[in-house]
Amino acid sequence: MITKNLETIASMLNVSVLDNKFIDVMVSGICIDSRKVKQGNLFIPIVGANQNGHKYVNNAIENKAVATLWNKDEPNPPTNIGVILVDDTLVAMQQLATTYRSQLKTSIIGVAGSNGKTSTKDILAGMLSTKFKTQKTMGNHNNELGVPITLLNLYDDCEVAVVEMGMEKKGELLFLKDMVKPDHAILTNVGLAHLENFDSLEELAEAKAEIADCINDNGLFIYNGDDKLINNALENKQLNKTLKIKTFGFNDKNNIYYKNIKQSETGITFETDGEVKDSFGINMLGKHQALNAIAAMLAAKEYKLTTTQIKDGLNNIEKTGLRNELLKVNKCTILNDTYKSNPNSVLAALDTFEEIKSPVKVVVLGDMLGLGKKEEELHYEIGSKLSNYTVDELVTYGELGKFIANGAKNIVKNIKSFDDKNLMTNYLSKYLNIDSSMVIKASRSLELDEVVDKLKSL
């Protein structure tokens, strides 16, 4: 993490420390949440739509922050810690991250895509850690706010970092380009996430393909060769001629492809062919994880990892929570996939859930947000596609979830819809004492992980 005195940090921002008596104060790491500040941190208060971080500076000081950035138009900067005045704390944090990244010798792999970014990141970081000092994006810090946090928390001796690069609008990946400066990049796929900001899937794919424009000269661009939207977007794109390009998928025309995939309640096994020929196991649920794993393998090979190191890495994955977590609560098996939701990821979760055998199967689905003008139709389609799965009861949550229920009304015999999370939790609790299984999935802002936590506590 960034460890410098306050005068150096101010110079990286082309400004001065407000009070010279603090110029030699050593900063160790940054934090934007006053509740999570650790001793030695630089507190960076962010002004958001609903909160102003400047109001919480005293709490940050109580938690041992030693300095703060401070918007010039905010009154009453603290006098008992170092203060750096800036025009905008978010912009200043991004500038600080950009400068700090340019000082690091760290090699960075950027990961973009509609689905699979986080799992691919986790898998690749596990592989690379067998050979290098490796760090990765923690949680979902993958946007204009999260990426600078990720970069500023890299240690100066970090050899390789895997950084998620998210986007909701055209041009956002290019905005992150100068901050991240990825040496290589992976594009997992193009799906329906964030479709509300685009007129078509083709336009969304073009925006995702901008990850190729972010890669440093002579870098490696890895993408899903079976994704027609990606292929079409790249056909119309002038790529940097110095880039190396490799693809992954299930088609044998790719540089690496998988076959003979099998799933159990403990994970998946599969074989690979092409540039890597072997069999592998991974303790992550979902057959789609094979795609994420082979994408990571191509990147690992670029760093000269052996097949043995790749296998060791697959056995040491530090997984991000709330994604395909299999829990046993009394007699009920719960597949917790409450991290995010869109039509592609819902179907992937249902594919995984189908492999879990139990006498009673309950599907719990909440609103999928960010789908644009067709959101009602897309929710209805998910309900209609439940005909492909074993479902004894469908439980929906939220206004859009009711369209899932309508789509499934002639398919699933038992359907319940809720707008109250506590009422839904109480209703679902009856399954804890029945030999049963349930999958719970919705967009992150619905916070259905609270339902899982409550069920675990009963």
CSV table of C-alpha atoms in Angstrom, one decimal:
chain,number,residue,atom,x,y,z
A,1,MET,CA,0.0,0.0,0.0
A,2,ILE,CA,1.1,3.6,-0.5
A,3,THR,CA,3.5,4.5,2.3
A,4,LYS,CA,4.9,8.0,2.0
A,5,ASN,CA,5.2,11.2,4.0
A,6,LEU,CA,2.5,13.8,3.6
A,7,GLU,CA,4.7,16.2,1.8
A,8,THR,CA,5.4,13.6,-0.9
A,9,ILE,CA,1.7,12.8,-1.3
A,10,ALA,CA,0.9,16.5,-1.6
A,11,SER,CA,3.6,16.8,-4.3
A,12,MET,CA,2.1,13.9,-6.2
A,13,LEU,CA,-1.1,16.0,-6.3
A,14,ASN,CA,0.8,19.2,-7.2
A,15,VAL,CA,-0.5,20.9,-4.0
A,16,SER,CA,0.9,21.6,-0.6
A,17,VAL,CA,0.2,20.4,3.0
A,18,LEU,CA,-2.1,22.9,4.7
A,19,ASP,CA,0.1,23.1,7.8
A,20,ASN,CA,3.8,22.5,7.4
A,21,LYS,CA,4.1,20.9,10.8
A,22,PHE,CA,2.5,17.8,9.4
A,23,ILE,CA,4.7,17.4,6.3
A,24,ASP,CA,6.8,14.6,7.8
A,25,VAL,CA,3.8,12.5,8.9
A,26,MET,CA,4.0,9.1,7.4
A,27,VAL,CA,0.9,7.8,5.7
A,28,SER,CA,0.3,4.0,5.4
A,29,GLY,CA,-2.6,3.2,3.1
A,30,ILE,CA,-5.8,5.0,2.3
A,31,CYS,CA,-9.4,4.5,3.3
A,32,ILE,CA,-12.7,6.2,2.3
A,33,ASP,CA,-14.9,4.7,5.0
A,34,SER,CA,-14.3,6.3,8.4
A,35,ARG,CA,-15.5,3.1,10.2
A,36,LYS,CA,-12.8,1.0,8.5
A,37,VAL,CA,-9.9,3.4,9.0
A,38,LYS,CA,-6.7,1.8,10.3
A,39,GLN,CA,-3.8,3.4,12.1
A,40,GLY,CA,-1.7,5.5,9.8
A,41,ASN,CA,-4.3,5.7,7.0
A,42,LEU,CA,-4.9,8.8,4.8
A,43,PHE,CA,-8.7,9.4,5.1
A,44,ILE,CA,-10.3,10.4,1.8
A,45,PRO,CA,-13.8,11.7,2.3
A,46,ILE,CA,-16.0,11.3,-0.8
A,47,VAL,CA,-19.0,13.4,-1.6
A,48,GLY,CA,-21.7,11.1,-2.9
A,49,ALA,CA,-25.4,11.4,-3.8
A,50,ASN,CA,-26.5,10.6,-0.3
A,51,GLN,CA,-23.5,11.1,1.9
A,52,ASN,CA,-20.7,13.5,2.5
A,53,GLY,CA,-17.6,11.8,3.9
A,54,HIS,CA,-16.3,15.1,5.3
A,55,LYS,CA,-18.9,14.8,8.1
A,56,TYR,CA,-17.2,11.7,9.4
A,57,VAL,CA,-13.6,13.0,9.7
A,58,ASN,CA,-13.7,12.9,13.5
A,59,ASN,CA,-14.6,9.3,13.5
A,60,ALA,CA,-11.7,8.6,11.1
A,61,ILE,CA,-9.4,10.5,13.5
A,62,GLU,CA,-10.7,8.4,16.4
A,63,ASN,CA,-9.7,5.3,14.4
A,64,LYS,CA,-6.1,6.7,14.0
A,65,ALA,CA,-6.2,8.3,10.6
A,66,VAL,CA,-3.1,10.6,10.5
A,67,ALA,CA,-4.1,12.8,7.6
A,68,THR,CA,-7.0,13.6,5.2
A,69,LEU,CA,-7.7,15.0,1.8
A,70,TRP,CA,-10.2,17.8,2.0
A,71,ASN,CA,-12.3,19.6,-0.5
A,72,LYS,CA,-11.5,23.3,-0.6
A,73,ASP,CA,-15.2,24.3,-0.4
A,74,GLU,CA,-15.9,22.2,2.7
A,75,PRO,CA,-15.7,24.2,6.0
A,76,ASN,CA,-13.8,23.4,9.1
A,77,PRO,CA,-10.9,21.2,8.1
A,78,PRO,CA,-9.4,19.4,11.1
A,79,THR,CA,-6.4,21.0,12.8
A,80,ASN,CA,-5.1,18.0,14.7
A,81,ILE,CA,-4.0,15.9,11.7
A,82,GLY,CA,-2.4,16.6,8.4
A,83,VAL,CA,-4.7,18.2,5.7
A,84,ILE,CA,-4.2,18.4,2.0
A,85,LEU,CA,-6.7,20.8,0.3
A,86,VAL,CA,-7.9,19.7,-3.1
A,87,ASP,CA,-10.6,20.7,-5.6
A,88,ASP,CA,-12.3,17.3,-5.5
A,89,THR,CA,-11.3,14.4,-3.3
A,90,LEU,CA,-12.4,11.7,-5.8
A,91,VAL,CA,-10.5,13.3,-8.6
A,92,ALA,CA,-7.5,13.7,-6.3
A,93,MET,CA,-7.6,10.1,-5.3
A,94,GLN,CA,-7.7,9.1,-8.9
A,95,GLN,CA,-4.7,11.3,-9.7
A,96,LEU,CA,-2.8,9.9,-6.7
A,97,ALA,CA,-3.5,6.4,-7.9
A,98,THR,CA,-2.4,7.2,-11.4
A,99,THR,CA,0.9,8.6,-10.1
A,100,TYR,CA,1.5,5.8,-7.6
A,101,ARG,CA,0.8,3.2,-10.4
A,102,SER,CA,3.4,4.8,-12.6
A,103,GLN,CA,6.0,4.4,-9.8
A,104,LEU,CA,5.3,0.7,-9.3
A,105,LYS,CA,7.1,-2.1,-11.0
A,106,THR,CA,4.1,-4.3,-10.7
A,107,SER,CA,2.8,-6.1,-13.7
A,108,ILE,CA,-1.0,-5.8,-14.0
A,109,ILE,CA,-3.6,-8.0,-15.7
A,110,GLY,CA,-6.9,-6.2,-16.2
A,111,VAL,CA,-10.1,-8.3,-16.2
A,112,ALA,CA,-13.3,-7.0,-17.8
A,113,GLY,CA,-16.6,-8.5,-18.9
A,114,SER,CA,-20.3,-8.8,-18.1
A,115,ASN,CA,-20.0,-11.9,-16.0
A,116,GLY,CA,-17.1,-13.9,-14.6
A,117,LYS,CA,-14.8,-11.0,-13.8
A,118,THR,CA,-14.5,-11.7,-10.1
A,119,SER,CA,-14.2,-15.5,-10.4
A,120,THR,CA,-11.6,-15.2,-13.1
A,121,LYS,CA,-9.7,-12.7,-11.0
A,122,ASP,CA,-9.8,-15.0,-7.9
A,123,ILE,CA,-8.7,-18.0,-10.0
A,124,LEU,CA,-5.9,-16.2,-11.7
A,125,ALA,CA,-4.6,-14.6,-8.5
A,126,GLY,CA,-4.5,-18.1,-6.9
A,127,MET,CA,-2.4,-19.4,-9.8
A,128,LEU,CA,0.0,-16.4,-9.9
A,129,SER,CA,0.5,-16.5,-6.1
A,130,THR,CA,2.3,-19.9,-6.5
A,131,LYS,CA,5.2,-18.0,-8.1
A,132,PHE,CA,4.9,-14.3,-7.4
A,133,LYS,CA,3.9,-11.8,-4.7
A,134,THR,CA,0.4,-11.3,-5.9
A,135,GLN,CA,-2.5,-8.9,-5.1
A,136,LYS,CA,-6.0,-8.5,-6.5
A,137,THR,CA,-9.0,-6.3,-6.4
A,138,MET,CA,-10.8,-7.0,-3.2
A,139,GLY,CA,-14.6,-7.3,-3.3
A,140,ASN,CA,-16.2,-5.4,-6.2
A,141,HIS,CA,-13.8,-2.3,-6.3
A,142,ASN,CA,-13.8,-2.2,-10.0
A,143,ASN,CA,-15.1,1.3,-11.0
A,144,GLU,CA,-13.9,4.9,-11.0
A,145,LEU,CA,-14.0,4.8,-7.2
A,146,GLY,CA,-12.9,1.2,-6.5
A,147,VAL,CA,-10.0,1.0,-9.0
A,148,PRO,CA,-7.9,3.8,-7.4
A,149,ILE,CA,-8.6,2.2,-4.0
A,150,THR,CA,-7.2,-1.1,-5.3
A,151,LEU,CA,-4.1,0.5,-6.8
A,152,LEU,CA,-3.3,2.6,-3.7
A,153,ASN,CA,-3.5,-0.6,-1.6
A,154,LEU,CA,-0.9,-2.4,-3.7
A,155,TYR,CA,2.4,-2.8,-1.9
A,156,ASP,CA,5.5,-1.4,-3.6
A,157,ASP,CA,7.0,-4.9,-3.7
A,158,CYS,CA,3.9,-6.5,-5.3
A,159,GLU,CA,5.1,-8.3,-8.4
A,160,VAL,CA,1.8,-9.1,-10.1
A,161,ALA,CA,-1.7,-7.7,-9.6
A,162,VAL,CA,-5.1,-8.8,-11.0
A,163,VAL,CA,-7.4,-5.8,-11.3
A,164,GLU,CA,-11.1,-5.9,-12.2
A,165,MET,CA,-12.0,-3.1,-14.6
A,166,GLY,CA,-15.8,-2.6,-14.6
A,167,MET,CA,-17.9,-0.4,-16.8
A,168,GLU,CA,-21.5,0.8,-17.0
A,169,LYS,CA,-21.2,3.3,-19.8
A,170,LYS,CA,-19.2,3.7,-23.0
A,171,GLY,CA,-15.7,5.1,-22.4
A,172,GLU,CA,-15.4,4.1,-18.7
A,173,LEU,CA,-12.8,1.4,-19.5
A,174,LEU,CA,-10.7,4.1,-21.3
A,175,PHE,CA,-11.1,6.4,-18.3
A,176,LEU,CA,-9.5,3.7,-16.1
A,177,LYS,CA,-6.8,3.1,-18.7
A,178,ASP,CA,-4.2,5.6,-17.5
A,179,MET,CA,-4.8,4.6,-13.9
A,180,VAL,CA,-4.4,0.8,-14.3
A,181,LYS,CA,-2.0,0.7,-17.3
A,182,PRO,CA,-2.6,-3.1,-17.7
A,183,ASP,CA,0.2,-5.1,-19.2
A,184,HIS,CA,-2.3,-7.8,-20.3
A,185,ALA,CA,-6.1,-8.1,-20.2
A,186,ILE,CA,-8.9,-10.7,-20.2
A,187,LEU,CA,-12.4,-10.1,-21.6
A,188,THR,CA,-14.7,-12.8,-20.2
A,189,ASN,CA,-17.9,-12.2,-22.1
A,190,VAL,CA,-20.7,-9.8,-23.1
A,191,GLY,CA,-24.0,-10.2,-21.4
A,192,LEU,CA,-27.1,-8.2,-20.3
A,193,ALA,CA,-25.5,-6.4,-17.4
A,194,HIS,CA,-25.8,-2.5,-17.5
A,195,LEU,CA,-27.9,-2.7,-20.7
A,196,GLU,CA,-29.9,0.3,-19.5
A,197,ASN,CA,-27.1,2.6,-20.7
A,198,PHE,CA,-26.9,1.2,-24.2
A,199,ASP,CA,-29.2,1.1,-27.2
A,200,SER,CA,-28.2,-2.5,-28.1
A,201,LEU,CA,-26.1,-5.5,-27.1
A,202,GLU,CA,-23.8,-4.7,-30.0
A,203,GLU,CA,-23.2,-1.2,-28.6
A,204,LEU,CA,-22.5,-2.7,-25.2
A,205,ALA,CA,-20.0,-5.2,-26.8
A,206,GLU,CA,-18.2,-2.3,-28.4
A,207,ALA,CA,-17.8,-0.6,-25.1
A,208,LYS,CA,-16.5,-3.9,-23.4
A,209,ALA,CA,-14.0,-4.3,-26.3
A,210,GLU,CA,-12.4,-1.0,-25.3
A,211,ILE,CA,-10.4,-3.1,-22.8
A,212,ALA,CA,-8.1,-4.0,-25.7
A,213,ASP,CA,-7.3,-0.3,-26.1
A,214,CYS,CA,-6.2,-0.2,-22.5
A,215,ILE,CA,-3.3,-2.7,-22.8
A,216,ASN,CA,0.3,-1.6,-22.9
A,217,ASP,CA,2.3,-2.2,-26.0
A,218,ASN,CA,3.4,-5.9,-26.6
A,219,GLY,CA,0.8,-7.1,-24.1
A,220,LEU,CA,-1.5,-10.1,-24.3
A,221,PHE,CA,-5.2,-9.7,-25.0
A,222,ILE,CA,-7.3,-12.8,-24.0
A,223,TYR,CA,-11.0,-13.1,-24.8
A,224,ASN,CA,-13.8,-15.5,-25.1
A,225,GLY,CA,-13.5,-16.8,-28.7
A,226,ASP,CA,-17.0,-18.3,-28.6
A,227,ASP,CA,-18.7,-15.0,-27.8
A,228,LYS,CA,-20.2,-13.8,-31.1
A,229,LEU,CA,-20.8,-10.3,-29.7
A,230,ILE,CA,-17.1,-9.9,-28.8
A,231,ASN,CA,-16.0,-11.3,-32.2
A,232,ASN,CA,-18.3,-8.9,-34.1
A,233,ALA,CA,-17.1,-5.9,-32.0
A,234,LEU,CA,-13.4,-6.8,-32.6
A,235,GLU,CA,-14.0,-7.1,-36.4
A,236,ASN,CA,-14.9,-3.5,-36.5
A,237,LYS,CA,-12.0,-2.4,-34.3
A,238,GLN,CA,-8.4,-1.3,-35.1
A,239,LEU,CA,-6.3,-3.2,-32.6
A,240,ASN,CA,-2.8,-2.2,-31.5
A,241,LYS,CA,-0.6,-4.2,-33.9
A,242,THR,CA,1.8,-5.0,-31.1
A,243,LEU,CA,-0.8,-7.0,-29.1
A,244,LYS,CA,-0.6,-10.7,-28.8
A,245,ILE,CA,-4.1,-12.3,-29.0
A,246,LYS,CA,-5.3,-15.6,-27.6
A,247,THR,CA,-8.8,-17.0,-27.1
A,248,PHE,CA,-10.5,-19.5,-24.8
A,249,GLY,CA,-13.8,-21.4,-25.0
A,250,PHE,CA,-15.4,-24.8,-25.7
A,251,ASN,CA,-14.7,-24.6,-29.4
A,252,ASP,CA,-11.5,-26.4,-30.6
A,253,LYS,CA,-10.6,-23.4,-32.7
A,254,ASN,CA,-9.6,-21.5,-29.5
A,255,ASN,CA,-6.1,-21.5,-28.2
A,256,ILE,CA,-7.4,-23.4,-25.2
A,257,TYR,CA,-10.7,-25.2,-24.8
A,258,TYR,CA,-12.3,-27.4,-22.2
A,259,LYS,CA,-14.1,-30.7,-22.5
A,260,ASN,CA,-15.5,-33.6,-20.4
A,261,ILE,CA,-16.7,-31.2,-17.6
A,262,LYS,CA,-18.3,-32.8,-14.5
A,263,GLN,CA,-19.8,-31.2,-11.4
A,264,SER,CA,-20.4,-32.3,-7.9
A,265,GLU,CA,-21.4,-30.5,-4.8
A,266,THR,CA,-17.7,-29.9,-4.0
A,267,GLY,CA,-16.7,-28.4,-7.3
A,268,ILE,CA,-15.9,-29.3,-11.0
A,269,THR,CA,-13.5,-31.3,-12.9
A,270,PHE,CA,-12.6,-30.9,-16.6
A,271,GLU,CA,-10.0,-31.5,-19.3
A,272,THR,CA,-8.3,-28.9,-21.4
A,273,ASP,CA,-6.8,-29.1,-24.9
A,274,GLY,CA,-4.9,-26.7,-27.1
A,275,GLU,CA,-2.0,-24.9,-25.5
A,276,VAL,CA,-2.6,-26.6,-22.2
A,277,LYS,CA,-3.5,-30.4,-22.3
A,278,ASP,CA,-4.3,-31.8,-18.9
A,279,SER,CA,-7.1,-32.5,-16.4
A,280,PHE,CA,-8.0,-30.1,-13.6
A,281,GLY,CA,-10.2,-29.9,-10.6
A,282,ILE,CA,-11.5,-26.7,-8.9
A,283,ASN,CA,-13.5,-26.4,-5.7
A,284,MET,CA,-15.9,-23.8,-7.1
A,285,LEU,CA,-19.5,-24.5,-8.1
A,286,GLY,CA,-20.8,-24.0,-11.6
A,287,LYS,CA,-19.7,-25.4,-15.0
A,288,HIS,CA,-19.1,-21.9,-16.2
A,289,GLN,CA,-16.1,-21.8,-13.8
A,290,ALA,CA,-14.2,-23.9,-16.4
A,291,LEU,CA,-14.4,-21.0,-18.8
A,292,ASN,CA,-13.0,-18.7,-16.1
A,293,ALA,CA,-10.3,-21.1,-15.3
A,294,ILE,CA,-9.0,-21.6,-18.8
A,295,ALA,CA,-9.0,-17.8,-19.4
A,296,ALA,CA,-6.8,-17.6,-16.3
A,297,MET,CA,-4.6,-20.4,-17.6
A,298,LEU,CA,-3.7,-18.4,-20.7
A,299,ALA,CA,-2.6,-15.5,-18.6
A,300,ALA,CA,-0.7,-17.8,-16.2
A,301,LYS,CA,1.2,-19.3,-19.1
A,302,GLU,CA,2.2,-15.7,-20.2
A,303,TYR,CA,3.9,-15.5,-16.8
A,304,LYS,CA,5.7,-18.9,-17.4
A,305,LEU,CA,3.7,-20.9,-14.8
A,306,THR,CA,4.0,-24.6,-15.1
A,307,THR,CA,1.0,-26.9,-15.2
A,308,THR,CA,1.9,-28.0,-11.6
A,309,GLN,CA,1.8,-24.4,-10.4
A,310,ILE,CA,-1.5,-23.9,-12.1
A,311,LYS,CA,-3.0,-27.0,-10.4
A,312,ASP,CA,-1.6,-25.8,-7.0
A,313,GLY,CA,-3.2,-22.4,-7.6
A,314,LEU,CA,-6.5,-24.0,-8.3
A,315,ASN,CA,-6.3,-25.6,-4.9
A,316,ASN,CA,-5.6,-22.2,-3.2
A,317,ILE,CA,-8.2,-19.8,-4.5
A,318,GLU,CA,-9.3,-17.1,-2.1
A,319,LYS,CA,-12.9,-16.8,-3.2
A,320,THR,CA,-14.9,-13.6,-3.1
A,321,GLY,CA,-18.0,-14.1,-0.9
A,322,LEU,CA,-21.7,-14.3,-1.8
A,323,ARG,CA,-21.0,-16.2,-5.1
A,324,ASN,CA,-22.1,-19.8,-5.5
A,325,GLU,CA,-21.5,-20.4,-1.7
A,326,LEU,CA,-23.0,-23.8,-0.7
A,327,LEU,CA,-24.2,-23.7,2.9
A,328,LYS,CA,-25.9,-26.4,5.0
A,329,VAL,CA,-28.4,-24.9,7.4
A,330,ASN,CA,-30.1,-27.6,9.5
A,331,LYS,CA,-31.6,-29.9,6.8
A,332,CYS,CA,-31.6,-27.3,4.0
A,333,THR,CA,-28.8,-26.8,1.5
A,334,ILE,CA,-28.6,-23.2,0.4
A,335,LEU,CA,-26.8,-22.0,-2.7
A,336,ASN,CA,-26.0,-18.4,-1.8
A,337,ASP,CA,-25.4,-16.3,-5.0
A,338,THR,CA,-26.5,-12.9,-3.8
A,339,TYR,CA,-23.6,-10.9,-5.1
A,340,LYS,CA,-25.2,-9.7,-8.3
A,341,SER,CA,-27.8,-10.7,-10.9
A,342,ASN,CA,-28.6,-10.5,-14.6
A,343,PRO,CA,-30.2,-13.0,-17.0
A,344,ASN,CA,-27.0,-14.7,-17.9
A,345,SER,CA,-25.8,-15.1,-14.3
A,346,VAL,CA,-29.3,-16.3,-13.2
A,347,LEU,CA,-29.3,-19.1,-15.8
A,348,ALA,CA,-25.7,-20.0,-14.7
A,349,ALA,CA,-26.9,-20.2,-11.1
A,350,LEU,CA,-29.9,-22.3,-12.1
A,351,ASP,CA,-27.6,-24.7,-14.1
A,352,THR,CA,-25.5,-25.1,-11.0
A,353,PHE,CA,-28.5,-25.6,-8.7
A,354,GLU,CA,-29.9,-28.3,-11.1
A,355,GLU,CA,-26.9,-30.4,-10.2
A,356,ILE,CA,-27.8,-30.3,-6.5
A,357,LYS,CA,-30.1,-33.2,-5.8
A,358,SER,CA,-32.8,-33.0,-3.0
A,359,PRO,CA,-36.4,-34.0,-2.5
A,360,VAL,CA,-37.6,-30.3,-2.5
A,361,LYS,CA,-36.1,-27.6,-4.6
A,362,VAL,CA,-36.9,-23.9,-4.0
A,363,VAL,CA,-35.8,-21.1,-6.3
A,364,VAL,CA,-35.6,-17.6,-4.7
A,365,LEU,CA,-35.2,-14.8,-7.3
A,366,GLY,CA,-35.2,-11.0,-6.8
A,367,ASP,CA,-35.1,-8.1,-9.1
A,368,MET,CA,-32.3,-7.9,-11.7
A,369,LEU,CA,-31.5,-4.2,-12.0
A,370,GLY,CA,-29.9,-2.2,-14.8
A,371,LEU,CA,-31.6,-4.0,-17.7
A,372,GLY,CA,-33.1,-1.0,-19.4
A,373,LYS,CA,-36.3,-0.7,-21.4
A,374,LYS,CA,-36.7,-4.5,-21.7
A,375,GLU,CA,-36.4,-5.2,-17.9
A,376,GLU,CA,-40.0,-6.5,-17.5
A,377,GLU,CA,-39.7,-8.7,-20.6
A,378,LEU,CA,-36.3,-10.1,-19.5
A,379,HIS,CA,-37.7,-10.9,-16.0
A,380,TYR,CA,-40.7,-12.7,-17.6
A,381,GLU,CA,-38.3,-14.7,-19.8
A,382,ILE,CA,-36.4,-15.9,-16.8
A,383,GLY,CA,-39.7,-17.2,-15.3
A,384,SER,CA,-40.5,-19.0,-18.6
A,385,LYS,CA,-37.1,-20.6,-18.7
A,386,LEU,CA,-37.7,-22.3,-15.4
A,387,SER,CA,-39.4,-25.1,-17.5
A,388,ASN,CA,-35.8,-26.3,-18.1
A,389,TYR,CA,-35.2,-26.9,-14.4
A,390,THR,CA,-36.5,-28.9,-11.4
A,391,VAL,CA,-38.4,-26.3,-9.3
A,392,ASP,CA,-40.9,-27.3,-6.6
A,393,GLU,CA,-41.5,-23.7,-5.5
A,394,LEU,CA,-40.6,-20.2,-6.9
A,395,VAL,CA,-40.3,-17.3,-4.4
A,396,THR,CA,-39.8,-13.9,-5.8
A,397,TYR,CA,-38.8,-10.6,-4.2
A,398,GLY,CA,-39.4,-7.1,-5.5
A,399,GLU,CA,-41.5,-5.4,-8.1
A,400,LEU,CA,-39.6,-6.8,-11.1
A,401,GLY,CA,-39.5,-10.2,-9.4
A,402,LYS,CA,-43.3,-10.4,-10.0
A,403,PHE,CA,-42.7,-10.5,-13.7
A,404,ILE,CA,-40.5,-13.7,-13.1
A,405,ALA,CA,-43.5,-15.1,-11.2
A,406,ASN,CA,-45.8,-14.3,-14.2
A,407,GLY,CA,-43.5,-15.9,-16.6
A,408,ALA,CA,-43.5,-19.1,-14.5
A,409,LYS,CA,-47.2,-19.3,-13.6
A,410,ASN,CA,-47.9,-22.1,-16.0
A,411,ILE,CA,-44.6,-23.9,-15.2
A,412,VAL,CA,-44.2,-23.9,-11.4
A,413,LYS,CA,-47.1,-25.1,-9.3
A,414,ASN,CA,-46.2,-23.2,-6.1
A,415,ILE,CA,-45.3,-19.5,-6.5
A,416,LYS,CA,-45.0,-16.8,-3.7
A,417,SER,CA,-44.1,-13.2,-4.2
A,418,PHE,CA,-42.8,-10.8,-1.5
A,419,ASP,CA,-42.1,-7.1,-1.1
A,420,ASP,CA,-41.0,-7.5,2.6
A,421,LYS,CA,-37.7,-9.1,3.3
A,422,ASN,CA,-38.5,-10.2,6.8
A,423,LEU,CA,-41.8,-11.8,5.8
A,424,MET,CA,-40.0,-13.7,3.0
A,425,THR,CA,-37.3,-14.8,5.4
A,426,ASN,CA,-39.9,-16.1,7.9
A,427,TYR,CA,-41.7,-17.9,5.1
A,428,LEU,CA,-38.4,-19.6,3.8
A,429,SER,CA,-37.4,-20.7,7.3
A,430,LYS,CA,-39.9,-23.6,7.2
A,431,TYR,CA,-37.5,-25.3,4.7
A,432,LEU,CA,-34.7,-25.4,7.3
A,433,ASN,CA,-36.4,-28.3,8.9
A,434,ILE,CA,-37.1,-30.1,5.6
A,435,ASP,CA,-34.7,-32.2,3.5
A,436,SER,CA,-34.5,-29.5,0.8
A,437,SER,CA,-32.4,-27.1,-1.2
A,438,MET,CA,-32.8,-23.5,-2.3
A,439,VAL,CA,-30.9,-21.0,-4.5
A,440,ILE,CA,-31.1,-17.3,-3.6
A,441,LYS,CA,-30.1,-14.7,-6.2
A,442,ALA,CA,-30.8,-11.0,-6.9
A,443,SER,CA,-29.0,-7.8,-7.7
A,444,ARG,CA,-26.6,-6.7,-5.0
A,445,SER,CA,-28.5,-3.6,-3.9
A,446,LEU,CA,-31.5,-5.8,-2.8
A,447,GLU,CA,-29.1,-7.2,-0.1
A,448,LEU,CA,-30.6,-10.7,-0.1
A,449,ASP,CA,-27.5,-11.8,1.7
A,450,GLU,CA,-29.3,-10.5,4.8
A,451,VAL,CA,-31.9,-13.2,4.2
A,452,VAL,CA,-29.1,-15.9,4.1
A,453,ASP,CA,-27.6,-14.5,7.2
A,454,LYS,CA,-30.9,-14.5,9.0
A,455,LEU,CA,-31.6,-18.1,7.9
A,456,LYS,CA,-28.2,-19.2,9.2
A,457,SER,CA,-28.9,-17.6,12.6
A,458,LEU,CA,-32.3,-19.4,13.1
